[in-house]
Backbone as CSV, one residue per row, in Angstrom:
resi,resn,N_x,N_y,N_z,CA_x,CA_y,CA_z,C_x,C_y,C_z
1,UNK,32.526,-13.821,-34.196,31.214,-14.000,-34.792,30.532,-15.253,-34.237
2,UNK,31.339,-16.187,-34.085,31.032,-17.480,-33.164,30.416,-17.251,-32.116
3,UNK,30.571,-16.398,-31.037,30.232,-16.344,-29.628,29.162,-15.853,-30.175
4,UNK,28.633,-14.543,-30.826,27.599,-13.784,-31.075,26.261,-14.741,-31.321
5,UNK,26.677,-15.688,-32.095,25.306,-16.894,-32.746,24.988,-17.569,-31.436
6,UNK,26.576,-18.093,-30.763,26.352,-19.032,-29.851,25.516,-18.115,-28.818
7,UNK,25.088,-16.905,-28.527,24.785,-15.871,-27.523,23.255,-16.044,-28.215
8,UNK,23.054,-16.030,-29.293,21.779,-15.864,-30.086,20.898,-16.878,-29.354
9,UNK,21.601,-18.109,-29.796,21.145,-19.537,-29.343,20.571,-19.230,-28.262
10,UNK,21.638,-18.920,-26.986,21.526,-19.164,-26.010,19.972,-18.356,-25.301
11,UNK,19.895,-16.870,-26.022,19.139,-16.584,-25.571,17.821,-16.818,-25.983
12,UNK,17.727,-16.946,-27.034,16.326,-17.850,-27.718,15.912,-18.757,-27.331
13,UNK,16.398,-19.694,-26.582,16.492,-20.746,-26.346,15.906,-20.852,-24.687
14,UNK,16.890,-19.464,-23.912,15.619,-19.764,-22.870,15.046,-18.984,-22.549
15,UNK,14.819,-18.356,-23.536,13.520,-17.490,-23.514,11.956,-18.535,-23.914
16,UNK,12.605,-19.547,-24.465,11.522,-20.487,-24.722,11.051,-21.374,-23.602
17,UNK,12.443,-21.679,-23.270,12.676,-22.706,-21.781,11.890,-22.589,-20.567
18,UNK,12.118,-21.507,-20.288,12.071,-20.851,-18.901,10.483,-20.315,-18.551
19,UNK,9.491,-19.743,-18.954,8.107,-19.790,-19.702,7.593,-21.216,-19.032
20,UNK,8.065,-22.445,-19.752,7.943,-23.805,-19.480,8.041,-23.931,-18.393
21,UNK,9.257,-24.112,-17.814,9.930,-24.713,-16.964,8.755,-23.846,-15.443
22,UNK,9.142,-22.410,-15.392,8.150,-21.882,-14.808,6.678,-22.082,-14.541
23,UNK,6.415,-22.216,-15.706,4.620,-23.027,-15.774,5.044,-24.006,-14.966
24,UNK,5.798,-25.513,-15.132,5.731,-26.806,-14.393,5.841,-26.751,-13.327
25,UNK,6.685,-25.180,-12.894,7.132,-25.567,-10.917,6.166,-24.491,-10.499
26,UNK,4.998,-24.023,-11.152,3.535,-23.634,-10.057,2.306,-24.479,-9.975
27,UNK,2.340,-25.995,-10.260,2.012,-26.091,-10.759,0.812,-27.040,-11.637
28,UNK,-0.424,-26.093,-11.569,-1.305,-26.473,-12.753,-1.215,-25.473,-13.631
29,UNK,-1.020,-25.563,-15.100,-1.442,-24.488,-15.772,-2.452,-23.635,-16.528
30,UNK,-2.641,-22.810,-16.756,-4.026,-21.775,-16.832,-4.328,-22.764,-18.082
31,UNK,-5.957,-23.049,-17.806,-6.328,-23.716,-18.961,-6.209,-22.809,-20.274
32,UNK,-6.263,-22.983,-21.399,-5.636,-22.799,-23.023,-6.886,-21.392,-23.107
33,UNK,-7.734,-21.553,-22.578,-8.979,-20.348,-22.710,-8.872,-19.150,-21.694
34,UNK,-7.921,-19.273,-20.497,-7.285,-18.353,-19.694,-6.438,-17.921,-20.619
35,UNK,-5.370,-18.540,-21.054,-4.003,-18.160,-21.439,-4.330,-16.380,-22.561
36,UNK,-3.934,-15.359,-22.301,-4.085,-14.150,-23.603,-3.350,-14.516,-24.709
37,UNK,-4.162,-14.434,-25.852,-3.322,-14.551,-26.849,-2.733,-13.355,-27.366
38,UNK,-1.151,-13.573,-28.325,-0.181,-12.460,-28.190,-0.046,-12.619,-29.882
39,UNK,-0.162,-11.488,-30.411,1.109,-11.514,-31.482,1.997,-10.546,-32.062
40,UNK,3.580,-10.931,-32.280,3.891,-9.853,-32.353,4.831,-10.030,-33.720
41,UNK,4.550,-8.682,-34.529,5.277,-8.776,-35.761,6.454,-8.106,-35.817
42,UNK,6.640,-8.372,-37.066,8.311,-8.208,-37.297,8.220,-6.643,-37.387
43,UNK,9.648,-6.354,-36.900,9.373,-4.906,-36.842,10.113,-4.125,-38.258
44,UNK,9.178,-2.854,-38.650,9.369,-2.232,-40.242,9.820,-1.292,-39.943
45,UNK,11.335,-0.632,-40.594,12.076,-1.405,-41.682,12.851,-2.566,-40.876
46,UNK,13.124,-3.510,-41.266,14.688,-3.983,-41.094,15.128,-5.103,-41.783
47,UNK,16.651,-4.585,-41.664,17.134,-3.446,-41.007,16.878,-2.146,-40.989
48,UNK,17.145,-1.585,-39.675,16.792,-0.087,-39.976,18.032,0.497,-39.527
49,UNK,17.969,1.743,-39.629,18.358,3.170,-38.817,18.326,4.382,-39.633
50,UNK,17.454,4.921,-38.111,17.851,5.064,-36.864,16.264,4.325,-36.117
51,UNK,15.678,4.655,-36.414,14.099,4.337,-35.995,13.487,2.582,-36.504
52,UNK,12.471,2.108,-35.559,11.818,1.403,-35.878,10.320,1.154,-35.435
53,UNK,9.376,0.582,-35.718,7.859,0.304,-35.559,7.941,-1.000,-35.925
54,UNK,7.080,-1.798,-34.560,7.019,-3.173,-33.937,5.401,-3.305,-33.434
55,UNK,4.899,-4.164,-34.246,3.073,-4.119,-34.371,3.537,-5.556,-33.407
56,UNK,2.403,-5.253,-32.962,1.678,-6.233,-32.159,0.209,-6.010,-31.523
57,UNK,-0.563,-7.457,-31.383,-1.708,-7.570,-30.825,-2.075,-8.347,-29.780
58,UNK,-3.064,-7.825,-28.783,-3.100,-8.887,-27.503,-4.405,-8.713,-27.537
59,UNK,-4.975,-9.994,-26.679,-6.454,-10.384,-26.756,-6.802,-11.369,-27.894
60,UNK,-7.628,-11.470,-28.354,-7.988,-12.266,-29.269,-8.736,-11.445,-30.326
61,UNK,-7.350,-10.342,-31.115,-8.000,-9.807,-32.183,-7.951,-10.135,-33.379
62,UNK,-8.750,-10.399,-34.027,-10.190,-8.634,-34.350,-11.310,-9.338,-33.645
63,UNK,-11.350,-10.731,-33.055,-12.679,-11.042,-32.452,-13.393,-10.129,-31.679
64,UNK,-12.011,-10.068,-30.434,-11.824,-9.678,-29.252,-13.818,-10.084,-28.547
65,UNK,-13.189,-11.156,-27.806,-14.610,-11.820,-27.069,-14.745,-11.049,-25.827
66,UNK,-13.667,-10.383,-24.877,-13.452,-9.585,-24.084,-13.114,-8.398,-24.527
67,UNK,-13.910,-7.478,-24.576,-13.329,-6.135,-25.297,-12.479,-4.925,-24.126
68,UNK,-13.572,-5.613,-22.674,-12.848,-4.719,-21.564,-12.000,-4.997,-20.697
69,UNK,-11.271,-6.385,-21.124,-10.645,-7.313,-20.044,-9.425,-6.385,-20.500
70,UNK,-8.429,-5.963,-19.561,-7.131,-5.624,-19.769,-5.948,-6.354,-19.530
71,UNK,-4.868,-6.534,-20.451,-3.887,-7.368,-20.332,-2.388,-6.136,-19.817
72,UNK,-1.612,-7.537,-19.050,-0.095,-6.332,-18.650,0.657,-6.687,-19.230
73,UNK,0.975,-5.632,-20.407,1.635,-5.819,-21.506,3.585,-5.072,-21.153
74,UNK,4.330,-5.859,-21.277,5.768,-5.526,-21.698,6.341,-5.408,-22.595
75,UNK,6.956,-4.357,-23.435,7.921,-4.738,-24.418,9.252,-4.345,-24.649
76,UNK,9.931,-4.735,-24.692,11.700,-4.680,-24.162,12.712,-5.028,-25.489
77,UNK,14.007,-4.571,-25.686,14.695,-4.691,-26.674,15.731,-5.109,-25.746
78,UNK,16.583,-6.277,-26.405,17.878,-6.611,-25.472,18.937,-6.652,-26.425
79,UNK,20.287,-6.951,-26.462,21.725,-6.960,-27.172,21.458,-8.426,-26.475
80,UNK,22.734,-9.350,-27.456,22.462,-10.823,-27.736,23.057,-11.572,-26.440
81,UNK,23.822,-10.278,-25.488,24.239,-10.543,-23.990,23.350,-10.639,-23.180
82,UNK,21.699,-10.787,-23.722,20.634,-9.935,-22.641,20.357,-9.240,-21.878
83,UNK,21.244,-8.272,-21.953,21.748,-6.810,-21.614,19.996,-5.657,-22.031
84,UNK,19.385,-5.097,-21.063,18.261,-4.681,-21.526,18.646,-3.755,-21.951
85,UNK,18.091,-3.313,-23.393,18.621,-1.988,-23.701,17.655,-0.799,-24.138
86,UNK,16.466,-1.326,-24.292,15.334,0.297,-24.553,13.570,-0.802,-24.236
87,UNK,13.522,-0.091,-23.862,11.870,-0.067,-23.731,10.870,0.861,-24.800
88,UNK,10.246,0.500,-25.503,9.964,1.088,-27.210,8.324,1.599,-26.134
89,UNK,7.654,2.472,-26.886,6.930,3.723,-26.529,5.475,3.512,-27.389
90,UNK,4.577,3.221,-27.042,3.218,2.749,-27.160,3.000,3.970,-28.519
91,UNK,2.786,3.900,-29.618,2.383,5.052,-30.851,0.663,4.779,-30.467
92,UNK,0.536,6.225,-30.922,-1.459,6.208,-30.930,-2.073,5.426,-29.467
93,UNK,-2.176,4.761,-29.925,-3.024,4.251,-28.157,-4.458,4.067,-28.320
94,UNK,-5.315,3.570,-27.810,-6.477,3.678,-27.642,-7.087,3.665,-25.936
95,UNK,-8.253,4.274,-25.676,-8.962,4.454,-24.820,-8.401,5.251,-23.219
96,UNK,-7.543,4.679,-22.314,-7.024,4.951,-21.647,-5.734,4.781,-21.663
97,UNK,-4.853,3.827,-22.864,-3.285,3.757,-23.109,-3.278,4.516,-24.155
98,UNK,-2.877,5.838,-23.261,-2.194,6.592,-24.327,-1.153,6.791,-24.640
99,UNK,-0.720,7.170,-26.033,0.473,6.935,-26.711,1.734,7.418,-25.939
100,UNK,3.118,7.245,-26.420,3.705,8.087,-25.878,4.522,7.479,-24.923
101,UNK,3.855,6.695,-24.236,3.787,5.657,-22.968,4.868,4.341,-23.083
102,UNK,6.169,4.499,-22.031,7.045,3.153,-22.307,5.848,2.221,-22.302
103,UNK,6.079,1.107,-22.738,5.416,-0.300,-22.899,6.182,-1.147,-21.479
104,UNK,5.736,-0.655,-20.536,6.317,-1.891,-19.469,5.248,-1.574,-18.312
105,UNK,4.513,-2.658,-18.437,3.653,-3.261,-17.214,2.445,-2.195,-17.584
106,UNK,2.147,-1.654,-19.002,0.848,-1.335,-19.314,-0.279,-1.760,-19.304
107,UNK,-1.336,-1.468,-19.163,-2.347,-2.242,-19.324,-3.155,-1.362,-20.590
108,UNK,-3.384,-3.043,-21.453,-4.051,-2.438,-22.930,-5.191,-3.145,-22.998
109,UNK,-5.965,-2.777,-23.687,-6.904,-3.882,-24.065,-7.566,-4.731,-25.222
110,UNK,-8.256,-5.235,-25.935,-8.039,-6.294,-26.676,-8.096,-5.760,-28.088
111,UNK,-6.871,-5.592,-28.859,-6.615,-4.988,-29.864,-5.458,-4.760,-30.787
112,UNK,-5.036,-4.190,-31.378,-3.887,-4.326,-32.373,-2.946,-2.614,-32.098
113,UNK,-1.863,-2.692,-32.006,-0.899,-1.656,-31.368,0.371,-1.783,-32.021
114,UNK,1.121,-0.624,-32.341,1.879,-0.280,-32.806,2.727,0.283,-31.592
115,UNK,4.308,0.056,-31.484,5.113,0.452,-30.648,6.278,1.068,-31.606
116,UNK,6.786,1.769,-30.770,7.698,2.987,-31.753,9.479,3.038,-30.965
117,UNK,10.792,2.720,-31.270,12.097,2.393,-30.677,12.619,3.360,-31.590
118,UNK,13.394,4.841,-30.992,14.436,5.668,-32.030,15.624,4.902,-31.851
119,UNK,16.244,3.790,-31.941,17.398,3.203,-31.462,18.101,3.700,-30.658
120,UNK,18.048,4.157,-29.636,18.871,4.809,-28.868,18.421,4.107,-27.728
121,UNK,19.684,4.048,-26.740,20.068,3.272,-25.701,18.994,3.973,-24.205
122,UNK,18.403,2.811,-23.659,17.779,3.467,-22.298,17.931,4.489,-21.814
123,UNK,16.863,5.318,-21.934,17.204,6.787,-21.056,18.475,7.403,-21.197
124,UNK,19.072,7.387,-22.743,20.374,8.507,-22.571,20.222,8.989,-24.466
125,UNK,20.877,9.568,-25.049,20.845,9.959,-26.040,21.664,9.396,-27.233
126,UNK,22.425,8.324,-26.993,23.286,7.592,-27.771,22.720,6.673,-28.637
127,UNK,23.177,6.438,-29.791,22.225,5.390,-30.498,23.089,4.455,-30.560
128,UNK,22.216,2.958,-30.690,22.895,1.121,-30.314,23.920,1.426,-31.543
129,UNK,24.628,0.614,-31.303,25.425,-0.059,-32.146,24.855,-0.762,-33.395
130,UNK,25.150,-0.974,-34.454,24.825,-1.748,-35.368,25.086,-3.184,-35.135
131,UNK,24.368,-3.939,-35.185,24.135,-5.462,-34.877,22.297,-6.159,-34.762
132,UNK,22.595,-7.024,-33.808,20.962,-8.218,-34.174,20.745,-7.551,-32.897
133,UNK,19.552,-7.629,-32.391,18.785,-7.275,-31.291,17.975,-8.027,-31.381
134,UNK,17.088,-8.290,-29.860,16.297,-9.323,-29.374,15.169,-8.362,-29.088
135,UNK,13.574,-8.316,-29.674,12.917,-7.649,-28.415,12.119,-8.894,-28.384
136,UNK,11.136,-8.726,-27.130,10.461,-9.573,-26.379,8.829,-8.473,-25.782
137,UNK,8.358,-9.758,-25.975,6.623,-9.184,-25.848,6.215,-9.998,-25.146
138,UNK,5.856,-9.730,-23.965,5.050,-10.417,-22.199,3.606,-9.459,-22.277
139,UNK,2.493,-10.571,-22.429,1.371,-10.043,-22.068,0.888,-11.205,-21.065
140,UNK,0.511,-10.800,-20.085,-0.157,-11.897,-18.409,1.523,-12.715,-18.327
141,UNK,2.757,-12.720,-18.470,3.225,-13.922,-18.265,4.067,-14.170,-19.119
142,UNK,2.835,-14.198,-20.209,3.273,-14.834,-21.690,4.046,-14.317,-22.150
143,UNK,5.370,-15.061,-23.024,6.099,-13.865,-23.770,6.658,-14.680,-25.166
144,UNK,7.118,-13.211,-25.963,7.274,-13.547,-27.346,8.395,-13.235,-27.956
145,UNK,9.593,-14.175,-28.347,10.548,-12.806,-28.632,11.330,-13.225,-30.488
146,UNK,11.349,-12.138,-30.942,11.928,-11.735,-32.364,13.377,-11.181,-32.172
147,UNK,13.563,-11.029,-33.453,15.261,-10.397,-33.724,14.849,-9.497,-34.759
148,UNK,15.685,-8.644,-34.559,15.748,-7.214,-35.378,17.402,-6.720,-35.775
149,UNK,17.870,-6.343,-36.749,19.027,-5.752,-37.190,19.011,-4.317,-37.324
150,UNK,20.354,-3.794,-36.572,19.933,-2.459,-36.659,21.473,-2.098,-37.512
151,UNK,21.762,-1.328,-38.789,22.642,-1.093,-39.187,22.996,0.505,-39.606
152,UNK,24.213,0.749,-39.665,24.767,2.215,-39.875,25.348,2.448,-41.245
C-alpha cells in the first residue's frame, strides 16, 4: 500500500513539475491572456463501476470572449504506474466535435463538455481493476490532472 501512495506522489507531483520546468527551458512564457483556460471536474459517480462521466470546460466559459478560437484538447486515464490506460469519448459534442469521438488531440471550442470512460482497458474489452486512477486534461499544452476510484 506504501509503494501505491508513494506512486501517487510521484505522479502528481510531476505532472505539476514538468508543465514548469518545460515552460522555463523554451523560454519566454505565453503571456497569462494567451494561456486557455481549463477546467476539469471531478468525475460522477465516484467511486464508480463500471462507467464514469468527467465534465470539463475549455476557453473561458460561459464568457467565452473567443467563441471560434479552437483549443487541442486531450483526455487520458492512467494507473498510479503511469501506465496509459483509456482515452474517455467526447458525449454530445457541439458544432463540428462530435460525440462519440476519443478525446485526444481534438479540437473543441469555447465551452463546457462532458466526456464518457466504460472502465475498460484501451481498445480491448476487459474492465480496470479496482483501485485510484489518474486522468489528465491538456488543452494548448496546458494540463490538469484528478484521481478517480474505480471499485468492484
Amino acid at each position: 500500500m506504501k509503494h501505491r501512495w508513494a506512486a501517487l506522489t510521484f505522479v502528481l507531483a510531476f505532472s505539476v513539475i514538468m508543465p514548469t520546468f518545460a515552460a522555463a527551458q523554451s523560454g519566454t512564457p505565453p503571456a497569462p491572456e494567451q494561456r486557455p483556460r481549463l477546467e476539469l471536474g471531478q468525475n460522477y459517480p465516484n467511486p464508480f463501476n463500471p462507467e464514469t462521466k468527467i465534465p470539463f470546460a475549455v476557453g473561458d466559459f460561459p464568457a467565452c470572449s473567443e467563441p471560434n478560437r479552437q483549443y487541442r484538447v486531450t483526455l487520458r486515464v492512467y494507473n498510479l504506474l503511469a501506465q496509459l490506460v483509456a482515452e474517455p469519448i467526447l458525449q454530445g459534442g457541439t458544432g463540428s466535435a462530435v460525440g462519440g469521438r476519443p478525446l485526444k488531440n481534438l479540437l473543441l471550442t469555447c465551452n463546457q463538455y462532458i466526456a464518457y470512460w466504460d472502465g475498460k482497458y484501451l481498445n480491448t474489452a476487459r474492465e480496470v481493476a479496482s483501485g485510484i486512477y489518474l486522468y489528465r486534461l491538456e488543452v494548448d499544452g496546458r494540463a490538469v490532472v484528478k484521481k478517480m476510484i474505480v471499485t468492484k
